[in-house]
Coordinates of C-alpha atoms in Angstrom, one line a residue:
M31 CA -204.9 52.5 102.4
D32 CA -204.6 55.4 99.9
T33 CA -201.9 57.7 101.2
R34 CA -201.7 60.0 98.2
I35 CA -201.9 63.8 99.0
S36 CA -204.3 65.8 96.8
P37 CA -203.0 68.9 95.0
V38 CA -205.3 71.0 97.1
S39 CA -204.0 69.5 100.4
A40 CA -200.4 70.1 99.2
A41 CA -201.1 73.7 98.4
V42 CA -202.7 74.3 101.8
A43 CA -199.7 72.7 103.6
A44 CA -197.3 74.8 101.6
G45 CA -199.3 77.9 102.5
L46 CA -199.3 77.1 106.2
S47 CA -195.6 76.4 106.0
G48 CA -195.0 79.7 104.4
L49 CA -197.2 81.5 107.0
A50 CA -195.2 79.8 109.8
A51 CA -192.0 81.1 108.3
L52 CA -193.5 84.6 108.5
V53 CA -194.7 84.3 112.0
V54 CA -191.7 82.6 113.6
P55 CA -188.7 85.0 113.8
H56 CA -185.3 84.0 112.7
P57 CA -183.1 83.1 115.7
A58 CA -180.5 85.7 114.7
A59 CA -183.2 88.5 114.6
A60 CA -184.2 87.7 118.2
Q61 CA -180.6 87.8 119.4
K62 CA -179.5 91.3 118.5
A63 CA -177.2 92.8 121.1
E64 CA -178.5 96.1 122.5
L65 CA -176.0 98.9 123.5
H66 CA -177.5 101.7 125.6
V67 CA -175.5 105.0 125.7
E68 CA -177.0 107.6 128.0
V69 CA -175.4 111.0 128.5
A70 CA -176.3 114.0 130.6
T71 CA -175.0 117.5 131.5
H72 CA -176.0 118.8 134.9
T73 CA -175.6 122.2 136.5
L74 CA -176.3 123.8 139.9
P75 CA -176.5 127.5 138.8
G76 CA -175.3 130.1 141.3
M77 CA -174.2 127.5 143.9
G78 CA -170.5 127.5 143.3
G79 CA -168.9 125.0 145.6
M80 CA -172.2 124.6 147.5
G81 CA -170.4 124.9 150.8
A82 CA -171.4 122.4 153.4
L83 CA -174.1 121.0 151.2
G84 CA -171.6 120.4 148.5
R85 CA -169.3 118.6 150.8
L86 CA -172.3 116.5 152.0
A87 CA -173.2 115.6 148.4
G88 CA -169.6 114.8 147.5
N89 CA -169.2 112.6 150.5
M90 CA -172.4 110.7 149.7
A91 CA -171.4 110.3 146.1
G92 CA -167.9 109.1 147.1
G93 CA -166.4 111.5 144.6
T94 CA -166.6 108.9 141.9
A95 CA -168.9 107.8 139.0
A96 CA -171.4 105.0 139.3
Y97 CA -173.8 103.5 136.8
G98 CA -177.2 105.2 136.9
Q99 CA -175.9 108.7 137.6
A100 CA -176.6 109.9 134.1
R101 CA -180.3 109.4 134.7
H102 CA -180.3 111.2 138.1
P103 CA -177.2 113.4 138.4
G104 CA -176.5 115.1 141.7
M105 CA -173.4 117.2 141.4
P106 CA -172.5 119.5 138.4
G107 CA -170.7 117.9 135.5
R108 CA -171.0 115.5 132.5
Y109 CA -172.3 112.0 133.0
L110 CA -172.1 108.9 130.9
D111 CA -173.8 105.5 131.4
I112 CA -173.1 102.5 129.0
A113 CA -174.9 99.2 129.2
L114 CA -174.5 96.2 126.9
D115 CA -177.4 93.7 126.7
N116 CA -175.7 90.7 125.1
T117 CA -178.5 88.2 124.6
R118 CA -176.2 85.5 123.3
K119 CA -173.9 85.6 126.4
P120 CA -175.6 87.7 129.1
G121 CA -173.2 89.4 131.5
S122 CA -170.1 88.7 129.5
P123 CA -167.4 91.5 129.8
A124 CA -166.8 93.7 126.8
T125 CA -164.5 96.4 125.6
Q126 CA -165.5 99.7 124.0
A127 CA -162.9 101.6 122.0
I128 CA -163.6 105.3 122.3
P129 CA -162.5 108.6 120.6
K130 CA -159.6 110.3 122.2
D131 CA -161.7 113.4 122.8
L132 CA -163.7 111.6 125.4
R133 CA -160.5 111.8 127.5
L134 CA -161.1 108.5 129.3
G135 CA -158.2 106.6 127.6
K136 CA -158.4 104.4 124.5
A137 CA -161.1 102.1 125.7
L138 CA -163.7 101.4 128.4
D139 CA -164.1 98.0 130.1
L140 CA -167.8 97.0 130.3
L141 CA -168.3 94.7 133.3
P142 CA -171.3 93.1 134.9
P143 CA -172.1 94.3 138.5
E144 CA -171.6 91.9 141.3
Q145 CA -175.2 92.0 142.2
R146 CA -178.4 93.6 141.0
V147 CA -179.1 97.1 142.3
A148 CA -182.7 97.9 142.7
T149 CA -184.0 101.2 141.4
A150 CA -184.6 103.7 144.2
P151 CA -188.0 105.3 144.2
G152 CA -188.5 109.0 143.5
V153 CA -188.7 109.5 139.8
S154 CA -189.9 106.6 137.6
D155 CA -192.7 105.7 140.0
G156 CA -193.9 109.3 140.6
S157 CA -193.0 109.2 144.4
I158 CA -191.7 112.4 146.0
P159 CA -187.9 112.5 147.0
G160 CA -186.7 113.6 150.4
L161 CA -189.7 112.4 152.6
A162 CA -188.9 110.9 156.0
Q163 CA -189.9 107.3 156.9
D164 CA -192.9 106.6 159.0
S165 CA -194.5 110.0 158.3
N166 CA -197.6 111.5 156.8
Y167 CA -197.5 114.6 154.5
E168 CA -200.1 116.9 153.1
V169 CA -199.2 117.7 149.4
R170 CA -200.5 120.8 147.6
F171 CA -199.9 120.8 143.9
Y172 CA -200.0 123.7 141.5
W173 CA -199.3 123.9 137.8
G174 CA -198.8 126.3 134.9
C175 CA -196.6 129.3 134.3
G176 CA -198.1 132.7 135.2
E177 CA -198.4 135.4 137.8
E178 CA -201.3 133.8 139.6
A179 CA -202.4 130.3 140.3
R180 CA -205.2 129.0 138.1
K181 CA -208.8 128.6 139.3
G182 CA -209.3 125.3 141.2
Q183 CA -205.7 125.1 142.4
P184 CA -204.1 123.7 144.5
R185 CA -204.9 120.1 144.3
K186 CA -204.5 118.5 147.7
F187 CA -203.7 114.9 148.7
T188 CA -201.9 112.9 151.4
V189 CA -198.7 110.9 151.2
T190 CA -197.9 108.3 153.8
V191 CA -194.4 106.8 154.0
R192 CA -194.1 103.3 155.5
N193 CA -191.5 100.6 155.1
G194 CA -189.7 102.6 152.5
R195 CA -192.7 103.0 150.3
Q196 CA -195.0 105.9 149.6
S197 CA -198.8 105.6 149.3
M198 CA -201.1 108.4 148.2
S199 CA -204.7 109.0 149.2
G200 CA -207.4 111.6 148.8
S201 CA -207.5 113.2 145.4
A202 CA -204.0 112.1 144.6
P203 CA -203.3 112.2 140.8
Q204 CA -201.7 109.4 138.9
P205 CA -198.1 110.1 137.9
R206 CA -197.4 110.5 134.2
A207 CA -196.7 107.3 132.4
V208 CA -193.1 107.9 131.4
P209 CA -191.8 105.2 129.0
K210 CA -189.1 103.1 130.5
L211 CA -185.8 103.3 128.6
G212 CA -182.5 101.6 129.1
V213 CA -181.6 98.9 131.6
E214 CA -181.0 98.7 135.3
S215 CA -177.8 97.6 137.1
D216 CA -178.0 93.8 136.8
P217 CA -175.4 91.0 136.4
R218 CA -177.1 90.2 133.0
Y219 CA -175.6 93.4 131.6
A220 CA -172.0 94.7 131.1
L221 CA -171.8 98.2 132.4
W222 CA -169.7 101.3 132.6
P223 CA -169.0 102.9 135.1
N224 CA -168.4 99.7 137.2
Q225 CA -166.6 98.3 140.2
S226 CA -163.2 98.5 138.4
S227 CA -163.6 101.9 136.8
R228 CA -165.3 104.8 138.4
K229 CA -163.7 107.6 136.5
T230 CA -165.7 110.8 136.2
V231 CA -166.2 112.3 132.8
P232 CA -164.0 115.4 132.2
G233 CA -165.7 118.7 131.7
K234 CA -164.5 119.1 128.1
A235 CA -165.1 115.5 127.1
S236 CA -166.7 114.7 123.8
L237 CA -168.3 111.5 122.5
V238 CA -168.1 112.5 118.8
G239 CA -166.3 110.0 116.7
A240 CA -165.9 106.3 116.1
H241 CA -166.8 103.7 118.8
S242 CA -166.4 99.9 118.6
V243 CA -167.6 97.3 121.1
T244 CA -166.1 93.8 121.2
G245 CA -166.6 90.9 123.5
D246 CA -167.4 87.2 123.9
G247 CA -170.8 86.4 122.4
L248 CA -170.5 89.2 119.8
S249 CA -169.9 87.6 116.4
R250 CA -168.8 90.9 115.0
P251 CA -167.9 94.3 116.6
I252 CA -170.5 96.9 117.3
D253 CA -169.1 99.7 115.1
F254 CA -170.9 103.0 115.2
R255 CA -170.2 106.8 115.1
I256 CA -171.6 109.5 117.3
D257 CA -172.2 112.8 115.6
P258 CA -172.4 116.3 117.3
A259 CA -176.2 116.1 117.6
Q260 CA -175.8 113.2 120.1
D261 CA -172.8 114.7 122.1
F262 CA -173.1 116.1 125.6
M263 CA -175.5 119.0 125.5
P264 CA -174.5 122.5 126.6
E265 CA -175.2 123.5 130.2
L266 CA -178.7 124.7 131.1
E267 CA -178.2 128.1 132.7
L268 CA -181.3 128.5 134.8
R269 CA -181.8 131.8 136.6
S270 CA -184.4 133.0 139.1
G271 CA -185.6 136.4 140.2
G272 CA -188.2 138.2 142.2
E273 CA -189.8 137.2 145.5
A274 CA -192.2 134.3 146.2
A275 CA -194.9 136.7 147.5
Q276 CA -195.0 138.6 144.1
G277 CA -194.1 135.6 141.9
I278 CA -190.7 134.0 141.0
S279 CA -189.5 134.6 137.5
L280 CA -187.4 131.9 135.8
D281 CA -185.4 132.3 132.6
W282 CA -182.7 130.3 130.8
N283 CA -180.4 130.2 127.8
P284 CA -181.2 128.4 124.6
V285 CA -179.8 124.9 124.8
D286 CA -178.6 123.6 121.4
G287 CA -180.3 120.3 120.6
A288 CA -183.2 120.8 123.1
R289 CA -186.5 119.5 121.8
A290 CA -188.5 120.6 124.8
Y291 CA -188.2 121.8 128.4
F292 CA -189.9 121.0 131.7
I293 CA -189.7 122.6 135.2
H294 CA -190.6 121.2 138.6
A295 CA -190.4 123.0 142.0
M296 CA -190.9 121.8 145.5
G297 CA -190.8 123.3 149.0
M298 CA -191.4 121.7 152.4
D299 CA -192.4 122.9 155.9
G300 CA -192.7 120.1 158.4
D301 CA -195.4 117.8 157.2
V302 CA -196.6 120.0 154.3
V303 CA -195.2 119.7 150.8
V304 CA -195.9 122.2 148.0
M305 CA -195.2 121.2 144.4
W306 CA -195.5 123.1 141.2
S307 CA -194.7 122.3 137.5
S308 CA -194.6 124.2 134.3
S309 CA -197.2 121.8 132.8
E310 CA -200.3 123.4 131.3
D311 CA -202.4 120.3 131.3
G312 CA -202.5 119.2 135.0
Y313 CA -200.3 117.1 137.2
A314 CA -196.8 116.4 136.1
G315 CA -194.2 115.5 138.8
P316 CA -190.5 114.7 139.2
E317 CA -191.0 111.5 137.1
L318 CA -190.6 113.7 134.0
M319 CA -186.9 114.5 134.9
S320 CA -185.9 111.6 132.7
Y321 CA -185.1 110.7 129.1
L322 CA -188.2 110.8 126.8
P323 CA -188.5 109.2 123.4
G324 CA -189.2 111.5 120.5
N325 CA -192.8 110.5 120.0
T326 CA -193.6 111.2 123.6
I327 CA -192.0 114.6 123.4
S328 CA -194.0 115.5 120.4
Q329 CA -197.3 114.3 122.0
W330 CA -196.7 116.2 125.2
L331 CA -195.7 119.3 123.4
G332 CA -199.0 119.3 121.7
K333 CA -200.9 118.9 125.0
G334 CA -198.9 121.6 126.8
T335 CA -197.2 119.2 129.2
L336 CA -193.8 120.4 128.0
L337 CA -192.5 123.8 127.1
S338 CA -191.6 124.4 123.5
P339 CA -187.9 124.6 122.5
G340 CA -188.3 128.3 121.8
T341 CA -189.5 129.1 125.3
R342 CA -187.0 131.2 127.4
R343 CA -189.0 132.1 130.5
C344 CA -191.7 131.0 132.9
A345 CA -193.1 132.5 136.1
I346 CA -194.0 130.6 139.3
P347 CA -197.3 132.1 140.5
K348 CA -197.2 134.3 143.6
E349 CA -197.9 133.2 147.1
I350 CA -197.4 129.5 146.4
F351 CA -194.0 129.4 148.2
A352 CA -192.9 131.7 151.0
A353 CA -189.4 131.8 149.6
H354 CA -187.5 130.4 146.6
P355 CA -188.1 126.6 146.4
M356 CA -185.9 123.9 145.1
V357 CA -186.3 124.0 141.3
Q358 CA -185.4 121.2 138.8
M359 CA -185.4 121.8 135.1
I360 CA -184.6 119.5 132.1
A361 CA -183.9 120.2 128.4
Y362 CA -184.8 117.0 126.5
G363 CA -182.3 116.0 123.8
D364 CA -182.7 113.6 120.9
T365 CA -183.1 109.8 121.3
R366 CA -181.7 107.9 118.4
T367 CA -181.2 104.2 117.4
I368 CA -178.5 103.0 115.1
E369 CA -179.2 99.6 113.6
G370 CA -176.7 97.0 112.5
D371 CA -177.2 93.5 111.2
E372 CA -176.8 91.9 114.7
W373 CA -177.0 94.9 117.0
R374 CA -178.7 98.1 118.0
V375 CA -177.2 101.2 119.6
H376 CA -179.6 103.4 121.6
L377 CA -178.4 107.0 122.2
R378 CA -180.1 109.4 124.6
N379 CA -179.1 112.8 126.0
K380 CA -180.4 115.6 128.2
S381 CA -179.3 118.7 130.0
T382 CA -180.6 119.4 133.5
A383 CA -180.3 122.1 136.2
M384 CA -181.2 122.5 139.8
L385 CA -181.6 125.6 142.0
M386 CA -181.4 124.9 145.7
G387 CA -183.4 127.9 146.8
A388 CA -183.7 129.5 150.2
G389 CA -187.3 128.3 150.3
M390 CA -186.3 124.6 150.4
G391 CA -188.2 123.7 153.5
A392 CA -189.8 127.1 153.9
G393 CA -193.5 127.6 154.5
M394 CA -196.1 128.1 151.8
S395 CA -197.8 131.2 153.1
A396 CA -196.7 134.8 152.4
E397 CA -197.6 135.9 155.9
P398 CA -194.8 137.1 158.3
V399 CA -193.0 134.3 160.1
E400 CA -191.8 134.4 163.7
D401 CA -188.2 133.8 164.6
S402 CA -188.9 130.4 166.1
A403 CA -190.8 129.4 162.9
K404 CA -187.9 130.6 160.8
D405 CA -185.5 128.4 162.8
S406 CA -187.9 125.5 162.3
A407 CA -188.0 126.2 158.6
K408 CA -184.2 126.2 158.4
D409 CA -184.1 122.8 160.1
S410 CA -186.7 121.5 157.7
A411 CA -184.8 122.9 154.8
R412 CA -181.6 121.2 155.9
D413 CA -183.3 117.9 156.5
A414 CA -185.2 118.1 153.2
A415 CA -182.1 119.0 151.2
K416 CA -180.2 116.0 152.7
G417 CA -183.1 113.7 152.0
L418 CA -183.4 115.0 148.4
L419 CA -179.7 114.6 147.8
R420 CA -179.6 111.1 149.1
G421 CA -182.5 110.2 146.8
L422 CA -180.8 111.8 143.8
L423 CA -177.4 110.2 144.5
R424 CA -178.7 106.7 145.2
R425 CA -180.9 106.3 142.1

């Protein structure tokens, strides 16, 4: 048998071999370690110590830091979440040397959690925080800044809460598709804060400077620097004025590093929920109170979903709420990736604020309210605030 290979066949084989080399990634390229650094600044303007509500929140939070709080902060302060995804040795402990201005010592120990902690609903899936179990709610949604609600508003739909899950019916809108960033609490990742270190970040802490992560499975340290643009953002000083019947005015300070803003408000009265957002292009809910990549920010600025970085005020239309509602606002910071030969570092920051208004749980009509109804509204406000805080602090 003639086993000789023709020049043409050899050329084809060589070509296919070269193509395979292009298609199949080098093992080292598929094993880059990923370090996620998420920072947040959160304020509760005008609330001071928050009285009994503050004590409630402090007790629920345990007065200590926990991984995930940077995404959904509850109490005022600075928050830092760090997660190492070490693909070569998942879940291996690591150490991160930090600048002295972070005021958390010379280094942070990154440790895997003892068990996976499931993400609580309320933001990423578009569900509404603070709703009681085994209940049905009518939701009325408004959107857009201005003195009066736009034609065709509100949009009404129903939310049913069963077995810890929310289902929507009627003309319920789809929540915005917010890109998922970062990682959850899982034994595959080494995290800070963790079960051995729950230090809270000091109010004057700074991330600026050199950082270095070492650990088993990392062939070389993850050495990187954080510049002022990725440091903790300034506080978002959100202020409100006016009355709900005539329209509530909101204004705020310019936040250095903010690429865009978004505002969401909610009030409850028994089984009726009223929601409003600053979006100009339709439904946008609490799922936007999260980190957003730069391309999404640019896209949603163009559509009017987000407020431009030069915006300083917005009005909630009159007669939507009977009194000041609970208002959440976010200033989106930059997202940045630093690339090394065998690692990537993802940096994300934001500044948020929350106003716990007198209308949290108040009715949605501007008509006079009887004393018994006022008492009922206060009870609803208290229950709603407790439910909201539980949702915020457990995410």
